[in-house]
PDB file of C-alpha atoms and ligand atoms in Angstrom:
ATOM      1  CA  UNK A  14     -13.698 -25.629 350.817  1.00  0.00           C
ATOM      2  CA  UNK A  15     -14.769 -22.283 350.222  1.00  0.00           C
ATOM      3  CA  UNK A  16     -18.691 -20.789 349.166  1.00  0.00           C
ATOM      4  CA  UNK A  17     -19.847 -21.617 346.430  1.00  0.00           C
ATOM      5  CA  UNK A  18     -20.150 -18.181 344.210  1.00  0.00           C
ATOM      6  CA  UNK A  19     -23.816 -18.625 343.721  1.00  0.00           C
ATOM      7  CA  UNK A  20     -24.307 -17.671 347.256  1.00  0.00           C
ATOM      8  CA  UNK A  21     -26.641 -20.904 347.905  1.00  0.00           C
ATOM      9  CA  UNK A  22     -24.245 -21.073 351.671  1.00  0.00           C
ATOM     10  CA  UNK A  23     -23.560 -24.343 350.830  1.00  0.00           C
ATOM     11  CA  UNK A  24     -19.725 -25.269 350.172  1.00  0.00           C
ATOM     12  CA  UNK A  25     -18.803 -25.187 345.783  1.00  0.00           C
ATOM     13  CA  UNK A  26     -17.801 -29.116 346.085  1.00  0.00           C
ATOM     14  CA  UNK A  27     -21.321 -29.818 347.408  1.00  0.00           C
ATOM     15  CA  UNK A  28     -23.057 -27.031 345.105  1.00  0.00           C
ATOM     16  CA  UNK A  29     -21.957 -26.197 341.271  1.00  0.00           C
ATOM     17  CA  UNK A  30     -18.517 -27.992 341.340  1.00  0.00           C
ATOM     18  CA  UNK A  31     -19.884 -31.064 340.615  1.00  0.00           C
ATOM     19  CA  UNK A  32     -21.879 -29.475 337.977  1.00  0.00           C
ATOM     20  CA  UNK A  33     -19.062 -27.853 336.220  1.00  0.00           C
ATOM     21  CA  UNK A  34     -16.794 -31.016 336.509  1.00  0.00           C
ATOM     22  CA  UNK A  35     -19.794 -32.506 333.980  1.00  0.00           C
ATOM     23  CA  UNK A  36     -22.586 -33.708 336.170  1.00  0.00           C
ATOM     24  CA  UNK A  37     -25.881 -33.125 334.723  1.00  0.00           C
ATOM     25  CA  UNK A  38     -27.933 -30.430 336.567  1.00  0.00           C
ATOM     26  CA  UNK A  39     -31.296 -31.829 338.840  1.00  0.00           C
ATOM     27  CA  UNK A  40     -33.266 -28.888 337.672  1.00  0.00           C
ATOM     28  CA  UNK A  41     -33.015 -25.537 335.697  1.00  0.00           C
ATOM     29  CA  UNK A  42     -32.413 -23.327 339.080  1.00  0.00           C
ATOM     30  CA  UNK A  43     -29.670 -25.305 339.950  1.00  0.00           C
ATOM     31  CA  UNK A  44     -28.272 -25.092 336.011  1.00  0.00           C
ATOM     32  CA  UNK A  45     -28.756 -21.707 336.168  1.00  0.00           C
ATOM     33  CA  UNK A  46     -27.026 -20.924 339.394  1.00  0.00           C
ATOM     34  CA  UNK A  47     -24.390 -23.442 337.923  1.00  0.00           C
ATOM     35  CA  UNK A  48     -24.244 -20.838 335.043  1.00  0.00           C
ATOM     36  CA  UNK A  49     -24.050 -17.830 337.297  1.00  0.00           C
ATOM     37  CA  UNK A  50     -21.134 -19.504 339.464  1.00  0.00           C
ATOM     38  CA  UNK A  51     -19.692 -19.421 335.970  1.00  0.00           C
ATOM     39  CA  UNK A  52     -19.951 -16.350 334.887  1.00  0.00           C
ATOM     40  CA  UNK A  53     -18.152 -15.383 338.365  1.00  0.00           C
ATOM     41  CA  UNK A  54     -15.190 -17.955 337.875  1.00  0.00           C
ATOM     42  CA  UNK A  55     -14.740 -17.225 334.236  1.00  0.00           C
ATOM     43  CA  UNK A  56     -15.244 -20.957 333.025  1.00  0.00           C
ATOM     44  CA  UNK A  57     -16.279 -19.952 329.321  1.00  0.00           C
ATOM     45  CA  UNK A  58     -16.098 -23.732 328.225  1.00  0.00           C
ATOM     46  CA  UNK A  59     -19.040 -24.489 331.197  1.00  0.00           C
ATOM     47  CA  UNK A  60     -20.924 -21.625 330.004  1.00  0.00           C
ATOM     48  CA  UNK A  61     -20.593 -23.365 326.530  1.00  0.00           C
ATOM     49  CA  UNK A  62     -21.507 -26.697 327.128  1.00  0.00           C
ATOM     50  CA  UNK A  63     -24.387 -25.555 329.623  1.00  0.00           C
ATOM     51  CA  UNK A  64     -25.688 -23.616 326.589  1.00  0.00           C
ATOM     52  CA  UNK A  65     -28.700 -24.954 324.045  1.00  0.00           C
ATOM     53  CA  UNK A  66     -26.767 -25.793 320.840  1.00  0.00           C
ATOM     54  CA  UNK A  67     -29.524 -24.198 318.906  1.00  0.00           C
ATOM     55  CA  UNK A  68     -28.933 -21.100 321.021  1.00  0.00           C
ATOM     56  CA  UNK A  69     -25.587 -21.039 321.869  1.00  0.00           C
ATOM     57  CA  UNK A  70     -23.080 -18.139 320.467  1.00  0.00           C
ATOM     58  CA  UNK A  71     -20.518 -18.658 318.134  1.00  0.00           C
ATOM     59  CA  UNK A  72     -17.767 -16.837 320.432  1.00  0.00           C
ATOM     60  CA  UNK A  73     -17.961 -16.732 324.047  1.00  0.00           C
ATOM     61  CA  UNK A  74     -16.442 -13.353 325.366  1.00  0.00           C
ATOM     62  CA  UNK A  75     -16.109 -12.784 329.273  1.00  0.00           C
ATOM     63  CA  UNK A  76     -14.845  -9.650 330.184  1.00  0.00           C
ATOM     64  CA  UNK A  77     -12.485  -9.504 332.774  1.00  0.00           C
ATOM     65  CA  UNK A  78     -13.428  -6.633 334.468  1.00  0.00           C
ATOM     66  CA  UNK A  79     -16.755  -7.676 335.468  1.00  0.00           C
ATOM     67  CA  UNK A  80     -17.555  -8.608 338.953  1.00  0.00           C
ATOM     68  CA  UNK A  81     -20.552 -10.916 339.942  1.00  0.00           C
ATOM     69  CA  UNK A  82     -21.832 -10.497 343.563  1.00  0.00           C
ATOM     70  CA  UNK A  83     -24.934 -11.188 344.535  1.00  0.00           C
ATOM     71  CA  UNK A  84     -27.655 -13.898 342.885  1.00  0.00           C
ATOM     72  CA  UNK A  85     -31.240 -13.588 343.946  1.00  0.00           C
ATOM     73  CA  UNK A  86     -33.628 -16.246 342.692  1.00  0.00           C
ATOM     74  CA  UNK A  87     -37.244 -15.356 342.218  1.00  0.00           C
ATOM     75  CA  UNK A  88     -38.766 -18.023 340.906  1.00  0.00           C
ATOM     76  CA  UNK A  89     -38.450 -21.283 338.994  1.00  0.00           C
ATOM     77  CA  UNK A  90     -40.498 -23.428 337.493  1.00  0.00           C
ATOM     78  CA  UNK A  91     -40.452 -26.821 334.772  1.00  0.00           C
ATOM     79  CA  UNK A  92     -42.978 -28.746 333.013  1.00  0.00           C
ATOM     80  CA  UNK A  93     -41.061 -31.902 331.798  1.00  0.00           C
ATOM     81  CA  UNK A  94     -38.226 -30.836 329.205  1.00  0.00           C
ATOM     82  CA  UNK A  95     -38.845 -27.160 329.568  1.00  0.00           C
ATOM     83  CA  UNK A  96     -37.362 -24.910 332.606  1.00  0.00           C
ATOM     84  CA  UNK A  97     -37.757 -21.261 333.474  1.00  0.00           C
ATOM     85  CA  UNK A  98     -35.882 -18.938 335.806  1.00  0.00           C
ATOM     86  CA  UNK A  99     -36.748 -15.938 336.773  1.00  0.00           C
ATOM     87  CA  UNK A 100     -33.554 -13.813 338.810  1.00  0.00           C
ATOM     88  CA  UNK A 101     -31.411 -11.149 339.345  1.00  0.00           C
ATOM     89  CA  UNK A 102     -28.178 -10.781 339.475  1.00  0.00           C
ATOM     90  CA  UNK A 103     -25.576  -7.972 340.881  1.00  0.00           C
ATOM     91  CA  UNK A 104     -22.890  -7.149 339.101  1.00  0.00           C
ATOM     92  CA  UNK A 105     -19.945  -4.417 338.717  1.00  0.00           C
ATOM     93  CA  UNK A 106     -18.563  -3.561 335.545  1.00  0.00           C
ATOM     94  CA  UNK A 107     -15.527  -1.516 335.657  1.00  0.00           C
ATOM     95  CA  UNK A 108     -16.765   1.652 337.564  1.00  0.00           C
ATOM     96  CA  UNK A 109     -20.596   0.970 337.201  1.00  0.00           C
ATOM     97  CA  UNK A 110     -22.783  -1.016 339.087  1.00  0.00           C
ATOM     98  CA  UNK A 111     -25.500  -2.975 337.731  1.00  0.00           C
ATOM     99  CA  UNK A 112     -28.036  -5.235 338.121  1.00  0.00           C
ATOM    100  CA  UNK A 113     -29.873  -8.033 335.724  1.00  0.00           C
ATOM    101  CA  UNK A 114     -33.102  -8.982 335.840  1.00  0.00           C
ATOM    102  CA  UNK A 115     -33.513 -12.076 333.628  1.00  0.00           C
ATOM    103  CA  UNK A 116     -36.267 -14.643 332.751  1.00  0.00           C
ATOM    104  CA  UNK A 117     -34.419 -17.395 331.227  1.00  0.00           C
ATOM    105  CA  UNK A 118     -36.033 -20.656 329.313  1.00  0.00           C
ATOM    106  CA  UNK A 119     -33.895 -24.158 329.757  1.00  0.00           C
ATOM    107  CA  UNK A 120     -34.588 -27.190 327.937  1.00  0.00           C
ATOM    108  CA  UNK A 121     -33.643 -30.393 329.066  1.00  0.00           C
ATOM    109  CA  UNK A 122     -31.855 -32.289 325.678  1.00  0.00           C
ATOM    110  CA  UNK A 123     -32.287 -36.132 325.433  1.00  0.00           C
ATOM    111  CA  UNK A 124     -29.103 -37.004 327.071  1.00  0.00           C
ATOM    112  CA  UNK A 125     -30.304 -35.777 329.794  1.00  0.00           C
ATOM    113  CA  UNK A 126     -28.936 -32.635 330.606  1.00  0.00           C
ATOM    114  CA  UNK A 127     -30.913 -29.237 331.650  1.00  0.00           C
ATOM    115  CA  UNK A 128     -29.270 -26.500 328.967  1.00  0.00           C
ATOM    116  CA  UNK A 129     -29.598 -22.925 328.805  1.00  0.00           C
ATOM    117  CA  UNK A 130     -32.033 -21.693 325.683  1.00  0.00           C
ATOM    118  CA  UNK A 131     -32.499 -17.856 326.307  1.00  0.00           C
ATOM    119  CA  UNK A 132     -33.922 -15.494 328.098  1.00  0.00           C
ATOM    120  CA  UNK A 133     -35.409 -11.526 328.502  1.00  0.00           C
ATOM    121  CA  UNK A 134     -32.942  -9.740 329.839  1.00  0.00           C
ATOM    122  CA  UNK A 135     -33.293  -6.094 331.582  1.00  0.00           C
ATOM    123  CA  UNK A 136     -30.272  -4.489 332.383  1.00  0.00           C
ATOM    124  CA  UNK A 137     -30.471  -1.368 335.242  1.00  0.00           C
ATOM    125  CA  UNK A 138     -27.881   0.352 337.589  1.00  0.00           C
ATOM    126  CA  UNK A 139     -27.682  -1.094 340.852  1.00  0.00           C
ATOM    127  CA  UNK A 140     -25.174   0.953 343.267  1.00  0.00           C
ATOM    128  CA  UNK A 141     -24.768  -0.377 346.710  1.00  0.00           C
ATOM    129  CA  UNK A 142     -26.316   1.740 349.470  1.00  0.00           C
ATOM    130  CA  UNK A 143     -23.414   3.909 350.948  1.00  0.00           C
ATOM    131  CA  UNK A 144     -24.159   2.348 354.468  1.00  0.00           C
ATOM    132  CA  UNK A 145     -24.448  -1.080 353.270  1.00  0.00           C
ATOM    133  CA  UNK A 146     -21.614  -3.976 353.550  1.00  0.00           C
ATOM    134  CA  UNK A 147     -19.400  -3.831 350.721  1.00  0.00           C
ATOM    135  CA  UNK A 148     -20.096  -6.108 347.660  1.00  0.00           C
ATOM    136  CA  UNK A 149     -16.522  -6.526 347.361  1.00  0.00           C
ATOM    137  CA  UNK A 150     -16.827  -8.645 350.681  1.00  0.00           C
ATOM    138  CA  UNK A 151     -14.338  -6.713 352.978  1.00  0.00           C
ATOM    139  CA  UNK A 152     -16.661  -6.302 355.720  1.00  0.00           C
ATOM    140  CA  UNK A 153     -16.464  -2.360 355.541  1.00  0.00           C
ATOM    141  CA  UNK A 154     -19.189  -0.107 354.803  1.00  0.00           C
ATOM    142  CA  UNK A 155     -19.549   0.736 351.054  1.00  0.00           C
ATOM    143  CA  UNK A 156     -18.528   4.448 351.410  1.00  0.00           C
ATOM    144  CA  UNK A 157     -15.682   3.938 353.073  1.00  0.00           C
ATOM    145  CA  UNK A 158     -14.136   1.217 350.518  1.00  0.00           C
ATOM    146  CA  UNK A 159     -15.205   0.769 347.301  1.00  0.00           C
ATOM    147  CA  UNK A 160     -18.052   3.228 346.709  1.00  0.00           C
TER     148      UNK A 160
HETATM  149 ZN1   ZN B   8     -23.481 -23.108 343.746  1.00  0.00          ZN
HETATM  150 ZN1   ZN B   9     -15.120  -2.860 348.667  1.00  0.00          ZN
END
């Protein structure tokens, strides 16, 4: 069983699989890095359901070209139906790197289930660190592969 894509360490059938086969989430951080894992695998109907209906968009557009790496939790915090997140999250879109810095609000609807509402999001560009590991996960420096 490989990672799980929210980089928790912990294998995805012990971590956000069961989560995204339709198992209600035991707090916001682990809907959010549920959400996240998402947004990595491309599973737009998750990202849908896991979504506040109040909230939630119309259309659901995931662009192909973008490439998730690295999820960094700072904080996270609920007070009964009411979650909040506070992360950031690596990402690579077509030839730019970026990173998102996002405090998200979750609410927790009567059926149970911890949902997305929205969030502040700050958007700022993130490259890698020439001598750093790769994002891409090769093992090589950055420089010398995909920087
Ligand atoms: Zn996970
Ligand atoms: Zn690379």
């Amino acid at each position: 069983m490989p990672a799980c894509p929210c980089g928790s360490g912990v294998d995805y059938g012990q971590c956000c699989q069961p989560l995204h086969n339709g198992q209600p989430a035991a707090s916001p951080q682990a809907l959010m890095r549920s959400r996240y894992a998402a947004f990595a695998m491309e599973l737009a109907d998750y990202l849908r359901a896991s979504w506040d209906a109040e909230t939630r968009p119309a259309d659901l557009e995931l662009t192909a070209d973008t490439y998730w790496y690295r999820l960094e939790i700072h904080s996270a915090a609920e007070q009964g139906d009411d979650g909040q997140v506070h992360f950031s999250a690596y990402f690579r879109e077509g030839s730019e790197w970026l990173k998102l810095t996002e405090l998200s609000r979750f609410r927790r609807g009567a059926d149970g289930f911890w949902r997305y509402l929205d969030g502040q999001a700050a958007f700022s560009c993130c490259v890698p660190g020439r001598n750093d590991s790769c994002p891409c996960g090769s093992g090589r420096k950055f420089k010398k592969c995909c920087g």
